[in-house]
Coordinates of C-alpha atoms in Angstrom, one line a residue:
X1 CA 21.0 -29.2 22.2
X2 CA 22.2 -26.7 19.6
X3 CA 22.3 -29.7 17.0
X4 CA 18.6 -30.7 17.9
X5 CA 17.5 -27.3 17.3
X6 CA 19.0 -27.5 13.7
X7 CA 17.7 -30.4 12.9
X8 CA 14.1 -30.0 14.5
X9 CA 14.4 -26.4 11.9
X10 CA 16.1 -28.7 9.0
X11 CA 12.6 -31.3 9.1
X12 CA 10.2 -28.4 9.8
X13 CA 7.9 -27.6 6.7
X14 CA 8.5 -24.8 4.9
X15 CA 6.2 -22.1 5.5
X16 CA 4.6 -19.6 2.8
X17 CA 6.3 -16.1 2.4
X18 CA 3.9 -14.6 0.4
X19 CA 1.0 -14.1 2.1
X20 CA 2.6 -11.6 4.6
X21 CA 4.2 -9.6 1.4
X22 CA 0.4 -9.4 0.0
X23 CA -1.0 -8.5 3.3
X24 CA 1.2 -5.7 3.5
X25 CA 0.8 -5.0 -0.5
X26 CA -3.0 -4.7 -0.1
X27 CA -2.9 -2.6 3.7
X28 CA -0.6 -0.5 2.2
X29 CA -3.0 0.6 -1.0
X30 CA -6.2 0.7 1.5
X31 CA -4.7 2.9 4.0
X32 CA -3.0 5.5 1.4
X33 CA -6.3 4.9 -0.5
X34 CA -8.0 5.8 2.7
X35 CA -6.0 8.5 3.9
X36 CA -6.3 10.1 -0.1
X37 CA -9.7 10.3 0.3
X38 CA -10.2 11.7 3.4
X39 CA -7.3 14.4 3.4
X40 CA -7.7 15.2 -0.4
X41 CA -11.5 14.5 -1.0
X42 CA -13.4 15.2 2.0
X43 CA -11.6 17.3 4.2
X44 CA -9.3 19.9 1.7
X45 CA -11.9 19.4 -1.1
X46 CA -9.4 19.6 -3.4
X47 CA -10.5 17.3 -5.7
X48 CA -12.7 13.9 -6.2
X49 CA -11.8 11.0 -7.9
X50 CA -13.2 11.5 -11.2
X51 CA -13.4 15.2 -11.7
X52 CA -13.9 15.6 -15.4
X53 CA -18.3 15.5 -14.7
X54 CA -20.7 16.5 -12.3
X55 CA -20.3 17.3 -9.1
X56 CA -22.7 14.0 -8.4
X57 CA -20.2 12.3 -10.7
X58 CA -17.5 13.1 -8.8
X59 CA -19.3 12.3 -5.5
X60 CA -20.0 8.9 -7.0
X61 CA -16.6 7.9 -7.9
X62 CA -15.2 8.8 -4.5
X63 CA -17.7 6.3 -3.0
X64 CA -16.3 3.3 -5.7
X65 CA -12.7 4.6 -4.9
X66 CA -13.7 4.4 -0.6
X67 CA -15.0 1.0 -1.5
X68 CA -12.1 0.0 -3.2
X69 CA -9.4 0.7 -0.4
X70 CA -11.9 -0.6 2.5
X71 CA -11.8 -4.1 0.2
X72 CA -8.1 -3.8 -0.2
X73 CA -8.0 -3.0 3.9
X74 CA -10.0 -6.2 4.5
X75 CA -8.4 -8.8 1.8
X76 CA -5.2 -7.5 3.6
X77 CA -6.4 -8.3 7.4
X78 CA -7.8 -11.8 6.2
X79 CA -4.3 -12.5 4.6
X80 CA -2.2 -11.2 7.5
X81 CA -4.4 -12.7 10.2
X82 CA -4.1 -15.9 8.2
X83 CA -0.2 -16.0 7.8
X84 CA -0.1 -14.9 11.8
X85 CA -2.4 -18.1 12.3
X86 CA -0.4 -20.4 10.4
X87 CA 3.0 -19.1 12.2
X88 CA 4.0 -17.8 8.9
X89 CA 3.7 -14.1 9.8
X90 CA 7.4 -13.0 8.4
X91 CA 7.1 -9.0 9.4
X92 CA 10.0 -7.8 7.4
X93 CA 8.0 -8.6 4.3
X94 CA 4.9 -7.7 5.6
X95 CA 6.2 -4.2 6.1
X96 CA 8.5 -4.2 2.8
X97 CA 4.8 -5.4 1.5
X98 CA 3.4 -1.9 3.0
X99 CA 5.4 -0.1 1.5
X100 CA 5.6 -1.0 -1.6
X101 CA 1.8 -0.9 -1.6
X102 CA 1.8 2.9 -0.4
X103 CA 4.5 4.2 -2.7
X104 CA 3.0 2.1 -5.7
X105 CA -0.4 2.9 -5.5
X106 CA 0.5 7.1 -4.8
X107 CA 3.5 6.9 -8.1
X108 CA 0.3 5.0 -9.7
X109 CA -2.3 7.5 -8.9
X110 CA 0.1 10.7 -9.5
X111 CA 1.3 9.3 -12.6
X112 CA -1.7 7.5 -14.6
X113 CA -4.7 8.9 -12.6
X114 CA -3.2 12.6 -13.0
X115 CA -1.4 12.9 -15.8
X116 CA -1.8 10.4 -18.1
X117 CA -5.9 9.8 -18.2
X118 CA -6.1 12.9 -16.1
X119 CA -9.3 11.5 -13.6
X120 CA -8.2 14.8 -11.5
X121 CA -5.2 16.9 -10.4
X122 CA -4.2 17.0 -6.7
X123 CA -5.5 20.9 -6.7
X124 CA -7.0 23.1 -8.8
X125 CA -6.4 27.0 -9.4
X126 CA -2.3 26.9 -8.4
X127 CA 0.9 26.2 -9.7
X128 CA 0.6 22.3 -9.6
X129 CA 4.2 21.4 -10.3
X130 CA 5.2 21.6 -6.4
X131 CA 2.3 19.8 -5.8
X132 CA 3.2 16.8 -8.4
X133 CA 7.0 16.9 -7.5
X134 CA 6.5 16.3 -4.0
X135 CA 2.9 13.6 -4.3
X136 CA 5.7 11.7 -7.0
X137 CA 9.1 11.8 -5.3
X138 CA 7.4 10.7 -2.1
X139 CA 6.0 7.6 -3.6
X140 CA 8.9 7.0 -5.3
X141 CA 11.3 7.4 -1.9
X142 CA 8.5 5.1 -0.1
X143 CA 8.8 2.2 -3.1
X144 CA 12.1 2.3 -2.7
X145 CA 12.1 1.6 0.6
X146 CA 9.7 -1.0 0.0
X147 CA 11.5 -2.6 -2.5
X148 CA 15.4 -2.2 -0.2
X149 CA 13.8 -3.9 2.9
X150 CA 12.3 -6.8 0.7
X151 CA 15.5 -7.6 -1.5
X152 CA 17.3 -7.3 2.4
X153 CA 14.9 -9.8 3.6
X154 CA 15.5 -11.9 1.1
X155 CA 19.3 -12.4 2.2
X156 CA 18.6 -12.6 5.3
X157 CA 16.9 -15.1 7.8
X158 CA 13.5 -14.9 8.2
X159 CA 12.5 -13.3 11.7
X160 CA 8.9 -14.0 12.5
X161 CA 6.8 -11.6 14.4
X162 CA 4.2 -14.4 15.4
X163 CA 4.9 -16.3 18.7

């Protein structure tokens, strides 16, 4: 029975691995998008996207950046609900994928956005190096994480979360 097994799993097709590291890629940037937006932008007021103009300016480009994550949010549904479909839904990549996609897009946004073309700051009128230390080292620690659970799930077996 065993032997059967093996060789029913030894004919089988191969089935894709990258969709499910995408899906999580893209969830992952939506929802720290998202969450950025709402915590940092609408609720704190701490700063918009593009702070360097108007008011209106800045109002604008939070709108463009909401739109961005809610496209990432939806490219990254369509993609997992595809993979999950197809019975290609591996979840240790999807959630190495999630990762990767929150800690890249925050060390992104606090390196480039903030620092480098300096769109805005995470606060204004304080000492901002607490404030950069932790936004960075926190993306960093949640990339790296990303990035360990992949290269693990790359060694190992494939478990799939679909049925």
């Amino acid at each position: 029975m065993a032997e059967e097994t093996h060789a029913r799993a030894a004919r089988a097709p191969s089935r894709p691995r990258g969709p499910a590291l995408l899906a999580g890629v893209l969830l992952g940037v939506g929802a720290v998008a998202f969450v950025d937006e709402a915590v940092f932008h609408q609720i704190l007021h701490w700063h918009h996207f593009y702070d360097r103009a108007s008011t209106a300016a800045g109002l604008v480009s939070d709108g463009l950046f909401h739109a961005f994550s809610w496209f990432a949010t939806v490219a990254g549904l369509y993609l997992m609900a595809r993979t999950w479909r197809e019975r290609a839904f591996d979840a240790r990549r999807f959630w190495a994928g999630l990762l990767v996609g929150v800690g890249g897009f925050q060390l992104y946004d606090g390196i480039v956005n903030h620092k480098i073309l300096r769109l805005h700051q995470i606060r204004y009128g304080v000492d901002i190096l607490p404030y950069d230390l932790v936004w960075n080292i926190v993306a960093v620690l949640v990339l790296a994480a990303g990035i360990a659970l992949w290269a693990v799930g790359r060694r190992r077996p494939r478990r799939s979360g679909a049925g």
